[in-house]
Coordinates of C-alpha atoms in Angstrom, one line a residue:
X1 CA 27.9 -7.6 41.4
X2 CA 31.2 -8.4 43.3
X3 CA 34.0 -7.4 41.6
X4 CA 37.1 -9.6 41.3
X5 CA 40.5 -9.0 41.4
X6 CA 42.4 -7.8 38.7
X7 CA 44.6 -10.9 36.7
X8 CA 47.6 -10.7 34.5
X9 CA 47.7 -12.7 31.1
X10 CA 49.6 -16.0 33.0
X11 CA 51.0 -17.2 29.2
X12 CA 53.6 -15.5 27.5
X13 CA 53.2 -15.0 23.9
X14 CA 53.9 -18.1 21.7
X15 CA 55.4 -16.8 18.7
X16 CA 57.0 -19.3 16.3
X17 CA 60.2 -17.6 13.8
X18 CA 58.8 -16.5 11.0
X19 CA 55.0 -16.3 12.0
X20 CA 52.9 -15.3 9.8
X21 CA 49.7 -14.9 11.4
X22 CA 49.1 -13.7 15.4
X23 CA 45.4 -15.3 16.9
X24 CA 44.0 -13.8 19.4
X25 CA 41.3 -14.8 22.0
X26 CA 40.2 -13.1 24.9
X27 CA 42.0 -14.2 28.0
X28 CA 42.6 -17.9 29.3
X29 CA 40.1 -19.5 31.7
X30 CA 41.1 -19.3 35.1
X31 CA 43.6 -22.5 35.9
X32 CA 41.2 -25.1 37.4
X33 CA 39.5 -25.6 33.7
X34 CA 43.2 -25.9 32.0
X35 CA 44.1 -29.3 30.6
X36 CA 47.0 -27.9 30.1
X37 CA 49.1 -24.7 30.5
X38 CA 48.9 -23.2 26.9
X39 CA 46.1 -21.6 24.8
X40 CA 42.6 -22.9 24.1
X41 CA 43.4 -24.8 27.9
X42 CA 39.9 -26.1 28.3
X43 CA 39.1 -29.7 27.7
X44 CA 35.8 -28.3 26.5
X45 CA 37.2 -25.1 24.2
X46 CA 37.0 -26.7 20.3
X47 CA 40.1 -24.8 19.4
X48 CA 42.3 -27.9 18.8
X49 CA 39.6 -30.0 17.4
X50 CA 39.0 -27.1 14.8
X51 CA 42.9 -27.7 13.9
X52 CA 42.6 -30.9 14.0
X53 CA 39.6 -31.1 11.6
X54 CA 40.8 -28.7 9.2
X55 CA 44.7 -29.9 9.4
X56 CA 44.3 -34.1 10.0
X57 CA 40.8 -34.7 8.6
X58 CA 40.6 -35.9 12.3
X59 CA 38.5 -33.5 15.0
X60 CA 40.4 -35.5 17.7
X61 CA 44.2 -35.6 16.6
X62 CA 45.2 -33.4 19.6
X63 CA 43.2 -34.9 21.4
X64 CA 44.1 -37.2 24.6
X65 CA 40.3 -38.8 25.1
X66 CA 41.2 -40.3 28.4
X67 CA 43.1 -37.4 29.9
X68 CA 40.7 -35.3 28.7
X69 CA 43.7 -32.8 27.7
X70 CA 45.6 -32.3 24.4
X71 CA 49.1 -33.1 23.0
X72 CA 50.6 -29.8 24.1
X73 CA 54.1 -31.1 22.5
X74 CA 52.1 -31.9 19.0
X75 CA 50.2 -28.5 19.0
X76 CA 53.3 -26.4 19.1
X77 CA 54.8 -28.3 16.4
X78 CA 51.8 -28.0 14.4
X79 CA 52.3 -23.4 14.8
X80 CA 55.9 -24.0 14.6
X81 CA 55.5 -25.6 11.1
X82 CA 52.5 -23.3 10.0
X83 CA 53.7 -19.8 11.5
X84 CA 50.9 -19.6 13.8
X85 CA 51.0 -17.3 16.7
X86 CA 48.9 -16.9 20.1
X87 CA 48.4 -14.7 22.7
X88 CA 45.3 -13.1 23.4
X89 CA 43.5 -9.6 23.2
X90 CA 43.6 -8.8 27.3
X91 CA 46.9 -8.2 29.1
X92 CA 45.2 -7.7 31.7
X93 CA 41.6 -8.4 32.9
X94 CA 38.7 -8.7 36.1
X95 CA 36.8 -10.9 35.6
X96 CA 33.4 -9.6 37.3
X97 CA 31.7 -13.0 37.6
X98 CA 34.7 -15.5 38.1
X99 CA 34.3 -17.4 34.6
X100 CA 36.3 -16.9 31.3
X101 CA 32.8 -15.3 29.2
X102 CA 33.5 -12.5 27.1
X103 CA 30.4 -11.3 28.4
X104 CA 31.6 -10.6 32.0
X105 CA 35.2 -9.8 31.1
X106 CA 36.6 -6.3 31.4
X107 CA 39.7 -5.6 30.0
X108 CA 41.6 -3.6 32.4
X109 CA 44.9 -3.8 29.9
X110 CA 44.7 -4.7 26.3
X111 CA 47.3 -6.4 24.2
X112 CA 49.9 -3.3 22.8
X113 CA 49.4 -5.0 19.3
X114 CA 51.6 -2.1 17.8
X115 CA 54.6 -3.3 19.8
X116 CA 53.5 -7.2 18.3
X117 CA 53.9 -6.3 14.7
X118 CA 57.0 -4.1 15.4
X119 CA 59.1 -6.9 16.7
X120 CA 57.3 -9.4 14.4
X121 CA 57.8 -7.9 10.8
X122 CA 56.6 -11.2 9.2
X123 CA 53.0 -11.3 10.6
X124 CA 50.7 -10.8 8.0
X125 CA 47.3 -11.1 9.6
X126 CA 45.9 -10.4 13.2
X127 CA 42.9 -13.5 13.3
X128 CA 40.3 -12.7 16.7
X129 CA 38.7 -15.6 17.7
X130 CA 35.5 -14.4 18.7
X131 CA 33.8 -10.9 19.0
X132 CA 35.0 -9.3 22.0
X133 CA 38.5 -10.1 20.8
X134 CA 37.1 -8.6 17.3
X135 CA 35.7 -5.4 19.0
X136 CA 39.3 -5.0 20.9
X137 CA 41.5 -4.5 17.6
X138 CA 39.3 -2.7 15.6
X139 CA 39.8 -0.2 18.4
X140 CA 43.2 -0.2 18.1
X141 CA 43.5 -0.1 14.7
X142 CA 40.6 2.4 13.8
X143 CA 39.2 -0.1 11.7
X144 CA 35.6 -0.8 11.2
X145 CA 34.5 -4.0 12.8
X146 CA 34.6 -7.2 10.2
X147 CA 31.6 -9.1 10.1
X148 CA 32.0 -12.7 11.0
X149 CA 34.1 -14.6 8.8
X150 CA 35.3 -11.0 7.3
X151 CA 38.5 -9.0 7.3
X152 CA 39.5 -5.5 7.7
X153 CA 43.3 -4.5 6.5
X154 CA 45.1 -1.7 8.1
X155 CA 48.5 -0.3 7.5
X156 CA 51.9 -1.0 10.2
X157 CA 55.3 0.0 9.1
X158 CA 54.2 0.3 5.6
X159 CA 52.7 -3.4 5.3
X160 CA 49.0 -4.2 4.7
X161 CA 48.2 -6.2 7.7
X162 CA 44.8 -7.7 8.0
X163 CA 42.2 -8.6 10.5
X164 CA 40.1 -11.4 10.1
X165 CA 37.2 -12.4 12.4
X166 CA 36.3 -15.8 13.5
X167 CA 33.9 -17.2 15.3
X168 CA 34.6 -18.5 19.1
X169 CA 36.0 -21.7 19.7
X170 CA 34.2 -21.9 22.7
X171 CA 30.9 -24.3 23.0
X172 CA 29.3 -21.6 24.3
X173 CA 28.8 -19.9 21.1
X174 CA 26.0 -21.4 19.1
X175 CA 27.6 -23.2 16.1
X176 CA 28.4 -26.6 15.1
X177 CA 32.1 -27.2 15.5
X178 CA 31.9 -28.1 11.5
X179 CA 30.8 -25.0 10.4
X180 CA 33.1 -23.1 12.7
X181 CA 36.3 -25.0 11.1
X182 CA 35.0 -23.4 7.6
X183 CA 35.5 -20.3 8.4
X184 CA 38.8 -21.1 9.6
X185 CA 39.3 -23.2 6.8
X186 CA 38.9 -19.9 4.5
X187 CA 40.8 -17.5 6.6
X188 CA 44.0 -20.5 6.5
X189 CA 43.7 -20.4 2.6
X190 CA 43.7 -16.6 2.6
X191 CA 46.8 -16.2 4.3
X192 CA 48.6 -18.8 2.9
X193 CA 48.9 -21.1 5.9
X194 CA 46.9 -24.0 3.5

């Protein structure tokens, strides 16, 4: 297996005042799948349908059909006005088959969450989207690793912060886009973002 070269996250962290809740993915595919140049880029990647079905009622309300891309201006609205944050579990990563799959990522750097929830003192909950992303902050919080759709709270600072683990946007992972936005649905209800 040829190995690639290592890559460094190419967002910044989109962290809206007052967050409440940081999601973290993976790491972004590389740039010739982005729609656009924010989180969940792929035309393909349910993230924004997920919102948009759980938020609108509408799977398709950041949607730009014949673009194929999103409404990047309409999605960071949407955080700003909930206190959703992104960035993503790997700082730094290789990826050793040249695709965004969890599967043949290595994390060379991972995210230094500590340094997250010390300069954000409102976030509340950490949300993984996806197992690999799951896997990475149980390690770093010493935390047992939450079944899917569960949680596992830790303490920063002296607040309760808690993890909860959801299930891939990506298509790749087999589940129906509906039953996806359920458990989002529940975990948005939990931390008061619904």
């Amino acid at each position: 297996m040829e190995r690639q070269e290592e890559e460094s996250h190419p967002f910044t962290p989109y962290i809206p005042e007052g967050a409440q809740i940081l999601m973290l993915g993976t790491f972004p595919p590389k740039s010739d799948k982005w729609s656009m140049p924010f989180y969940y880029p792929n035309w393909i990647n349910d993230m924004w349908r997920i919102m948009g079905h759980i938020f609108y009622c509408d799977r398709n309300h950041f949607c730009i059909e014949a673009a194929k891309s999103f409404k990047l201006d309409e999605i960071k609205a949407f955080l700003n006005e909930r206190g959703i944050g992104l960035y993503d579990t790997g700082s730094r990563v290789i990826r050793l088959k040249g695709n965004a799959s969890d599967k043949y990522l290595e994390i060379s750097q991972s995210i230094d969450l500590n340094s997250f929830l010390e300069r954000y003192p409102t976030l509340h909950a950490v949300v993984t989207t996806g197992e690999k992303a799951a896997s990475v902050v149980s390690a770093l919080t010493g935390t047992e690793l939450p079944p899917m759709g569960g949680r596992a709270s830790f303490m920063f600072g002296g607040r309760t912060v808690t993890h909860y683990r959801m299930p891939s946007s990506s298509r790749a992972y087999p589940m129906k886009l509906e039953r996806k936005a359920e458990y989002y649905r529940q975990m948005f209800v939990a931390t008061g973002v619904i």
